[in-house]
PDB file of C-alpha atoms in Angstrom:
ATOM      1  CA  GLN A 567     103.545  87.278  80.133  1.00  0.00           C
ATOM      2  CA  GLN A 568     101.470  89.135  82.703  1.00  0.00           C
ATOM      3  CA  GLN A 569     102.600  92.666  81.863  1.00  0.00           C
ATOM      4  CA  VAL A 570     100.466  95.509  80.661  1.00  0.00           C
ATOM      5  CA  LYS A 571     102.475  98.408  79.245  1.00  0.00           C
ATOM      6  CA  GLN A 572     100.927 101.871  79.255  1.00  0.00           C
ATOM      7  CA  SER A 573     101.972 105.072  77.504  1.00  0.00           C
ATOM      8  CA  PRO A 574     102.519 107.952  77.773  1.00  0.00           C
ATOM      9  CA  GLN A 575     103.424 108.396  81.427  1.00  0.00           C
ATOM     10  CA  SER A 576     102.105 111.941  81.379  1.00  0.00           C
ATOM     11  CA  LEU A 577     100.024 114.014  79.020  1.00  0.00           C
ATOM     12  CA  ILE A 578      99.024 117.660  78.842  1.00  0.00           C
ATOM     13  CA  VAL A 579      96.206 118.842  76.595  1.00  0.00           C
ATOM     14  CA  GLN A 580      94.144 121.972  76.232  1.00  0.00           C
ATOM     15  CA  LYS A 581      90.482 122.011  77.171  1.00  0.00           C
ATOM     16  CA  GLY A 582      88.484 120.481  74.342  1.00  0.00           C
ATOM     17  CA  GLY A 583      91.407 118.371  73.128  1.00  0.00           C
ATOM     18  CA  ILE A 584      91.315 114.584  72.724  1.00  0.00           C
ATOM     19  CA  PRO A 585      93.914 112.869  74.888  1.00  0.00           C
ATOM     20  CA  ILE A 586      94.742 109.320  73.822  1.00  0.00           C
ATOM     21  CA  ILE A 587      96.271 106.783  76.180  1.00  0.00           C
ATOM     22  CA  ASN A 588      97.623 103.508  74.871  1.00  0.00           C
ATOM     23  CA  CYS A 589      98.113 100.083  76.402  1.00  0.00           C
ATOM     24  CA  ALA A 590      99.632  96.857  75.144  1.00  0.00           C
ATOM     25  CA  TYR A 591      99.408  93.423  76.680  1.00  0.00           C
ATOM     26  CA  GLU A 592     101.177  90.119  76.187  1.00  0.00           C
ATOM     27  CA  ASN A 593      98.964  87.461  77.704  1.00  0.00           C
ATOM     28  CA  THR A 594      96.473  86.298  75.087  1.00  0.00           C
ATOM     29  CA  ALA A 595      94.360  84.748  77.843  1.00  0.00           C
ATOM     30  CA  PHE A 596      93.268  88.224  78.978  1.00  0.00           C
ATOM     31  CA  ASP A 597      89.641  88.791  78.051  1.00  0.00           C
ATOM     32  CA  TYR A 598      88.542  91.813  80.050  1.00  0.00           C
ATOM     33  CA  PHE A 599      90.073  95.279  79.721  1.00  0.00           C
ATOM     34  CA  PRO A 600      88.895  98.031  82.082  1.00  0.00           C
ATOM     35  CA  TRP A 601      90.091 101.591  82.476  1.00  0.00           C
ATOM     36  CA  TYR A 602      90.256 103.254  85.871  1.00  0.00           C
ATOM     37  CA  GLN A 603      90.429 106.932  86.816  1.00  0.00           C
ATOM     38  CA  GLN A 604      92.189 107.938  90.007  1.00  0.00           C
ATOM     39  CA  PHE A 605      92.221 111.348  91.682  1.00  0.00           C
ATOM     40  CA  PRO A 606      94.888 112.199  94.268  1.00  0.00           C
ATOM     41  CA  GLY A 607      94.180 110.569  97.602  1.00  0.00           C
ATOM     42  CA  LYS A 608      91.351 108.455  96.201  1.00  0.00           C
ATOM     43  CA  GLY A 609      90.942 104.886  95.056  1.00  0.00           C
ATOM     44  CA  PRO A 610      90.696 103.953  91.383  1.00  0.00           C
ATOM     45  CA  ALA A 611      87.192 104.286  89.953  1.00  0.00           C
ATOM     46  CA  LEU A 612      86.020 102.156  87.048  1.00  0.00           C
ATOM     47  CA  LEU A 613      85.513 104.315  83.978  1.00  0.00           C
ATOM     48  CA  ILE A 614      84.769 101.993  81.099  1.00  0.00           C
ATOM     49  CA  ALA A 615      85.604  98.415  80.140  1.00  0.00           C
ATOM     50  CA  ILE A 616      85.695  96.310  76.993  1.00  0.00           C
ATOM     51  CA  ARG A 617      85.832  92.650  76.019  1.00  0.00           C
ATOM     52  CA  PRO A 618      87.757  91.397  72.975  1.00  0.00           C
ATOM     53  CA  ASP A 619      84.636  90.519  71.013  1.00  0.00           C
ATOM     54  CA  VAL A 620      84.127  94.200  70.095  1.00  0.00           C
ATOM     55  CA  SER A 621      86.568  96.693  68.604  1.00  0.00           C
ATOM     56  CA  GLU A 622      85.150  99.839  70.135  1.00  0.00           C
ATOM     57  CA  LYS A 623      83.017 100.899  73.073  1.00  0.00           C
ATOM     58  CA  LYS A 624      81.769 104.371  73.839  1.00  0.00           C
ATOM     59  CA  GLU A 625      80.337 105.721  77.084  1.00  0.00           C
ATOM     60  CA  GLY A 626      79.714 109.443  77.134  1.00  0.00           C
ATOM     61  CA  ARG A 627      82.953 111.227  76.288  1.00  0.00           C
ATOM     62  CA  PHE A 628      85.086 108.118  76.848  1.00  0.00           C
ATOM     63  CA  THR A 629      85.859 105.626  74.075  1.00  0.00           C
ATOM     64  CA  ILE A 630      87.908 102.430  74.151  1.00  0.00           C
ATOM     65  CA  SER A 631      89.410 101.154  70.916  1.00  0.00           C
ATOM     66  CA  PHE A 632      90.554  97.535  70.914  1.00  0.00           C
ATOM     67  CA  ASN A 633      92.870  95.775  68.459  1.00  0.00           C
ATOM     68  CA  LYS A 634      92.951  92.093  69.290  1.00  0.00           C
ATOM     69  CA  SER A 635      95.514  91.108  66.655  1.00  0.00           C
ATOM     70  CA  ALA A 636      97.953  93.775  67.839  1.00  0.00           C
ATOM     71  CA  LYS A 637      97.121  93.119  71.508  1.00  0.00           C
ATOM     72  CA  GLN A 638      96.595  96.819  72.054  1.00  0.00           C
ATOM     73  CA  PHE A 639      93.814  99.000  73.392  1.00  0.00           C
ATOM     74  CA  SER A 640      93.454 102.692  73.940  1.00  0.00           C
ATOM     75  CA  LEU A 641      91.333 105.271  75.726  1.00  0.00           C
ATOM     76  CA  HIS A 642      90.155 108.443  74.007  1.00  0.00           C
ATOM     77  CA  ILE A 643      88.599 111.298  75.958  1.00  0.00           C
ATOM     78  CA  MET A 644      86.491 113.551  73.752  1.00  0.00           C
ATOM     79  CA  ASP A 645      86.078 117.252  74.535  1.00  0.00           C
ATOM     80  CA  SER A 646      88.373 116.954  77.550  1.00  0.00           C
ATOM     81  CA  GLN A 647      87.716 119.187  80.558  1.00  0.00           C
ATOM     82  CA  PRO A 648      89.912 120.383  83.437  1.00  0.00           C
ATOM     83  CA  GLY A 649      87.903 118.067  85.701  1.00  0.00           C
ATOM     84  CA  ASP A 650      89.265 115.129  83.724  1.00  0.00           C
ATOM     85  CA  SER A 651      92.726 115.861  85.121  1.00  0.00           C
ATOM     86  CA  ALA A 652      93.615 112.653  86.937  1.00  0.00           C
ATOM     87  CA  THR A 653      95.729 109.530  86.618  1.00  0.00           C
ATOM     88  CA  TYR A 654      94.338 106.905  84.277  1.00  0.00           C
ATOM     89  CA  PHE A 655      95.169 103.220  84.511  1.00  0.00           C
ATOM     90  CA  CYS A 656      94.462 100.512  82.001  1.00  0.00           C
ATOM     91  CA  ALA A 657      94.147  96.970  83.281  1.00  0.00           C
ATOM     92  CA  ALA A 658      93.519  93.452  82.071  1.00  0.00           C
ATOM     93  CA  SER A 659      92.274  90.240  83.565  1.00  0.00           C
ATOM     94  CA  LYS A 660      91.077  86.771  82.768  1.00  0.00           C
ATOM     95  CA  LYS A 661      87.438  86.449  83.710  1.00  0.00           C
ATOM     96  CA  ASP A 662      87.566  82.765  84.361  1.00  0.00           C
ATOM     97  CA  ASN A 663      86.540  80.926  87.487  1.00  0.00           C
ATOM     98  CA  ALA A 664      89.365  82.638  89.339  1.00  0.00           C
ATOM     99  CA  GLY A 665      87.410  85.886  89.439  1.00  0.00           C
ATOM    100  CA  ASN A 666      88.706  89.319  88.605  1.00  0.00           C
ATOM    101  CA  MET A 667      92.406  89.700  89.404  1.00  0.00           C
ATOM    102  CA  LEU A 668      93.633  92.756  87.543  1.00  0.00           C
ATOM    103  CA  THR A 669      97.032  93.426  86.004  1.00  0.00           C
ATOM    104  CA  PHE A 670      97.495  97.190  85.822  1.00  0.00           C
ATOM    105  CA  GLY A 671      99.490  99.395  83.514  1.00  0.00           C
ATOM    106  CA  GLY A 672     101.835 101.956  85.031  1.00  0.00           C
ATOM    107  CA  GLY A 673      99.390 104.854  84.746  1.00  0.00           C
ATOM    108  CA  THR A 674      99.132 108.083  82.760  1.00  0.00           C
ATOM    109  CA  ARG A 675      98.943 111.401  84.540  1.00  0.00           C
ATOM    110  CA  LEU A 676      96.651 113.640  82.488  1.00  0.00           C
ATOM    111  CA  MET A 677      96.441 117.381  82.867  1.00  0.00           C
ATOM    112  CA  VAL A 678      93.780 119.304  80.968  1.00  0.00           C
ATOM    113  CA  LYS A 679      94.555 123.016  80.844  1.00  0.00           C
ATOM    114  CA  PRO A 680      91.657 125.499  80.884  1.00  0.00           C
TER     115      PRO A 680
ATOM    116  CA  ASN B1363      74.610 100.850  99.245  1.00  0.00           C
ATOM    117  CA  ALA B1364      77.874 101.984 100.780  1.00  0.00           C
ATOM    118  CA  GLY B1365      81.026 101.497  98.765  1.00  0.00           C
ATOM    119  CA  VAL B1366      84.064  99.493  99.749  1.00  0.00           C
ATOM    120  CA  MET B1367      85.135 100.732 103.166  1.00  0.00           C
ATOM    121  CA  GLN B1368      88.758 100.704 104.205  1.00  0.00           C
ATOM    122  CA  ASN B1369      90.212 101.766 107.517  1.00  0.00           C
ATOM    123  CA  PRO B1370      92.236 103.350 108.701  1.00  0.00           C
ATOM    124  CA  ARG B1371      92.749 105.832 105.867  1.00  0.00           C
ATOM    125  CA  HIS B1372      96.218 106.680 107.154  1.00  0.00           C
ATOM    126  CA  LEU B1373      98.467 104.543 109.311  1.00  0.00           C
ATOM    127  CA  VAL B1374     101.888 105.357 110.683  1.00  0.00           C
ATOM    128  CA  ARG B1375     104.011 102.569 112.079  1.00  0.00           C
ATOM    129  CA  ARG B1376     107.558 102.401 113.338  1.00  0.00           C
ATOM    130  CA  ARG B1377     109.904  99.856 111.836  1.00  0.00           C
ATOM    131  CA  GLY B1378     109.307  96.458 113.416  1.00  0.00           C
ATOM    132  CA  GLN B1379     105.686  97.093 114.402  1.00  0.00           C
ATOM    133  CA  GLU B1380     102.652  95.357 112.954  1.00  0.00           C
ATOM    134  CA  ALA B1381     100.190  96.990 110.561  1.00  0.00           C
ATOM    135  CA  ARG B1382      96.572  95.817 110.275  1.00  0.00           C
ATOM    136  CA  LEU B1383      94.497  97.078 107.373  1.00  0.00           C
ATOM    137  CA  ARG B1384      90.759  96.432 107.205  1.00  0.00           C
ATOM    138  CA  CYS B1385      88.416  96.184 104.269  1.00  0.00           C
ATOM    139  CA  SER B1386      84.645  95.817 104.305  1.00  0.00           C
ATOM    140  CA  PRO B1387      83.374  94.861 100.840  1.00  0.00           C
ATOM    141  CA  MET B1388      80.248  96.252  99.231  1.00  0.00           C
ATOM    142  CA  LYS B1389      77.028  94.587 100.272  1.00  0.00           C
ATOM    143  CA  GLY B1390      76.494  91.397  98.313  1.00  0.00           C
ATOM    144  CA  HIS B1391      80.115  91.136  97.206  1.00  0.00           C
ATOM    145  CA  SER B1392      81.845  87.921  98.193  1.00  0.00           C
ATOM    146  CA  HIS B1393      85.165  88.449  96.390  1.00  0.00           C
ATOM    147  CA  VAL B1394      87.888  90.651  97.887  1.00  0.00           C
ATOM    148  CA  TYR B1395      91.186  91.667  96.302  1.00  0.00           C
ATOM    149  CA  TRP B1396      94.107  93.521  97.846  1.00  0.00           C
ATOM    150  CA  TYR B1397      96.473  95.683  95.790  1.00  0.00           C
ATOM    151  CA  ARG B1398      99.537  97.715  96.665  1.00  0.00           C
ATOM    152  CA  GLN B1399     100.446 101.004  94.999  1.00  0.00           C
ATOM    153  CA  LEU B1400     103.915 102.404  95.425  1.00  0.00           C
ATOM    154  CA  PRO B1401     104.368 106.155  94.828  1.00  0.00           C
ATOM    155  CA  GLU B1402     104.084 107.098  91.145  1.00  0.00           C
ATOM    156  CA  GLU B1403     103.391 103.498  90.143  1.00  0.00           C
ATOM    157  CA  GLY B1404     100.450 101.359  89.114  1.00  0.00           C
ATOM    158  CA  LEU B1405      98.635  98.963  91.378  1.00  0.00           C
ATOM    159  CA  LYS B1406     100.073  95.511  91.918  1.00  0.00           C
ATOM    160  CA  PHE B1407      97.854  92.561  92.767  1.00  0.00           C
ATOM    161  CA  MET B1408      98.602  90.934  96.103  1.00  0.00           C
ATOM    162  CA  VAL B1409      95.872  88.485  97.093  1.00  0.00           C
ATOM    163  CA  TYR B1410      92.378  87.327  96.193  1.00  0.00           C
ATOM    164  CA  LEU B1411      90.041  86.004  98.873  1.00  0.00           C
ATOM    165  CA  GLN B1412      86.542  84.700  99.237  1.00  0.00           C
ATOM    166  CA  LYS B1413      84.874  84.120 102.580  1.00  0.00           C
ATOM    167  CA  GLU B1414      87.198  81.960 104.719  1.00  0.00           C
ATOM    168  CA  ASN B1415      89.350  81.070 101.708  1.00  0.00           C
ATOM    169  CA  ILE B1416      92.480  82.404 100.061  1.00  0.00           C
ATOM    170  CA  ILE B1417      91.984  81.826  96.345  1.00  0.00           C
ATOM    171  CA  ASP B1418      95.205  83.294  94.964  1.00  0.00           C
ATOM    172  CA  GLU B1419      98.092  84.841  96.867  1.00  0.00           C
ATOM    173  CA  SER B1420     100.602  84.882  94.032  1.00  0.00           C
ATOM    174  CA  GLY B1421     101.312  88.592  94.555  1.00  0.00           C
ATOM    175  CA  MET B1422     101.925  88.421  98.290  1.00  0.00           C
ATOM    176  CA  PRO B1423     105.473  88.665  99.619  1.00  0.00           C
ATOM    177  CA  LYS B1424     106.410  85.293 101.079  1.00  0.00           C
ATOM    178  CA  GLU B1425     107.258  86.647 104.505  1.00  0.00           C
ATOM    179  CA  ARG B1426     105.594  89.045 106.960  1.00  0.00           C
ATOM    180  CA  PHE B1427     102.391  89.490 104.905  1.00  0.00           C
ATOM    181  CA  SER B1428      99.143  87.636 105.493  1.00  0.00           C
ATOM    182  CA  ALA B1429      95.492  88.129 104.634  1.00  0.00           C
ATOM    183  CA  GLU B1430      92.188  86.733 105.780  1.00  0.00           C
ATOM    184  CA  PHE B1431      88.501  87.153 105.048  1.00  0.00           C
ATOM    185  CA  PRO B1432      86.595  85.549 107.909  1.00  0.00           C
ATOM    186  CA  LYS B1433      83.014  84.379 107.826  1.00  0.00           C
ATOM    187  CA  GLU B1434      82.013  87.431 109.838  1.00  0.00           C
ATOM    188  CA  GLY B1435      83.679  90.816 109.689  1.00  0.00           C
ATOM    189  CA  PRO B1436      86.037  92.615 107.355  1.00  0.00           C
ATOM    190  CA  SER B1437      88.963  91.298 105.401  1.00  0.00           C
ATOM    191  CA  ILE B1438      92.287  91.966 107.112  1.00  0.00           C
ATOM    192  CA  LEU B1439      95.693  92.502 105.535  1.00  0.00           C
ATOM    193  CA  ARG B1440      98.401  92.089 108.139  1.00  0.00           C
ATOM    194  CA  ILE B1441     102.002  93.156 107.766  1.00  0.00           C
ATOM    195  CA  GLN B1442     104.319  92.027 110.526  1.00  0.00           C
ATOM    196  CA  GLN B1443     107.617  93.689 111.418  1.00  0.00           C
ATOM    197  CA  VAL B1444     107.108  96.513 108.920  1.00  0.00           C
ATOM    198  CA  VAL B1445     110.065  97.992 107.057  1.00  0.00           C
ATOM    199  CA  ARG B1446     110.384 101.318 105.227  1.00  0.00           C
ATOM    200  CA  GLY B1447     109.835  99.575 101.900  1.00  0.00           C
ATOM    201  CA  ASP B1448     106.312  98.628 103.004  1.00  0.00           C
ATOM    202  CA  SER B1449     105.295 102.296 102.841  1.00  0.00           C
ATOM    203  CA  ALA B1450     102.626 102.448 100.147  1.00  0.00           C
ATOM    204  CA  ALA B1451      98.932 102.818  99.523  1.00  0.00           C
ATOM    205  CA  TYR B1452      97.044  99.569 100.004  1.00  0.00           C
ATOM    206  CA  PHE B1453      93.772  99.245  98.164  1.00  0.00           C
ATOM    207  CA  CYS B1454      91.020  96.738  98.599  1.00  0.00           C
ATOM    208  CA  ALA B1455      88.505  95.948  95.870  1.00  0.00           C
ATOM    209  CA  SER B1456      85.379  93.835  95.955  1.00  0.00           C
ATOM    210  CA  SER B1457      83.173  92.290  93.315  1.00  0.00           C
ATOM    211  CA  PRO B1458      80.396  89.834  92.838  1.00  0.00           C
ATOM    212  CA  ARG B1459      81.619  86.839  90.893  1.00  0.00           C
ATOM    213  CA  GLN B1460      82.490  87.565  87.254  1.00  0.00           C
ATOM    214  CA  ALA B1461      81.780  91.286  87.459  1.00  0.00           C
ATOM    215  CA  GLU B1462      83.548  94.603  87.788  1.00  0.00           C
ATOM    216  CA  ALA B1463      85.666  95.262  90.845  1.00  0.00           C
ATOM    217  CA  PHE B1464      85.077  98.410  92.897  1.00  0.00           C
ATOM    218  CA  PHE B1465      87.880  99.919  94.920  1.00  0.00           C
ATOM    219  CA  GLY B1466      87.975 101.474  98.338  1.00  0.00           C
ATOM    220  CA  GLN B1467      89.760 104.734  99.097  1.00  0.00           C
ATOM    221  CA  GLY B1468      92.838 102.936 100.328  1.00  0.00           C
ATOM    222  CA  THR B1469      95.005 102.910 103.417  1.00  0.00           C
ATOM    223  CA  ARG B1470      98.178 104.924 103.199  1.00  0.00           C
ATOM    224  CA  LEU B1471     100.825 103.223 105.286  1.00  0.00           C
ATOM    225  CA  THR B1472     103.886 105.174 106.333  1.00  0.00           C
ATOM    226  CA  VAL B1473     106.718 103.370 108.080  1.00  0.00           C
ATOM    227  CA  VAL B1474     109.021 105.648 110.050  1.00  0.00           C
TER     228      VAL B1474
END
């Protein structure tokens, strides 16, 4: 019930390509879906987040698409750059009185080739 | 405004020793979360604390692990009698209530 499944595990694209990372969740009580970017040896950094009342959110080159009925959401990176090479994690939480405890996907290691 | 500060960044302990990991949340943040990341895996929630209170510890192993967030000072994650399987990166995150969580750089624990 608490799982978040992420795919693919790894992804290689050419510079300028549009990598797409997908996540699926089971718990319908989740109502907050952030994406984190992690570089080697660093902590996860919040990239972009969405709530289920919208189907898409765009911030710069990063876009989240959200399908509430399918319980799926995805991250698109437009015009990808070598500096985007990192591990990306989707996550989900219930933003109730309990705060912000995140359930993470397994991560996608992205490599953007020059 | 400094970010979430964790120390030490790297910690080596022999089997059976105790490990103490510290986390100072961002200024104004009263919620602290600890996560564990095993190599090549995602982060797993361990415990959620507010000042002087453990709110949710559903992800904490039942034995050897404890956490606190005292009125003054950093939050502490303590692992007693460490075993090789405790080797991982431990991340702390902080947030104001009902807002995004920001992560520290983590403490990489190696048990030898």
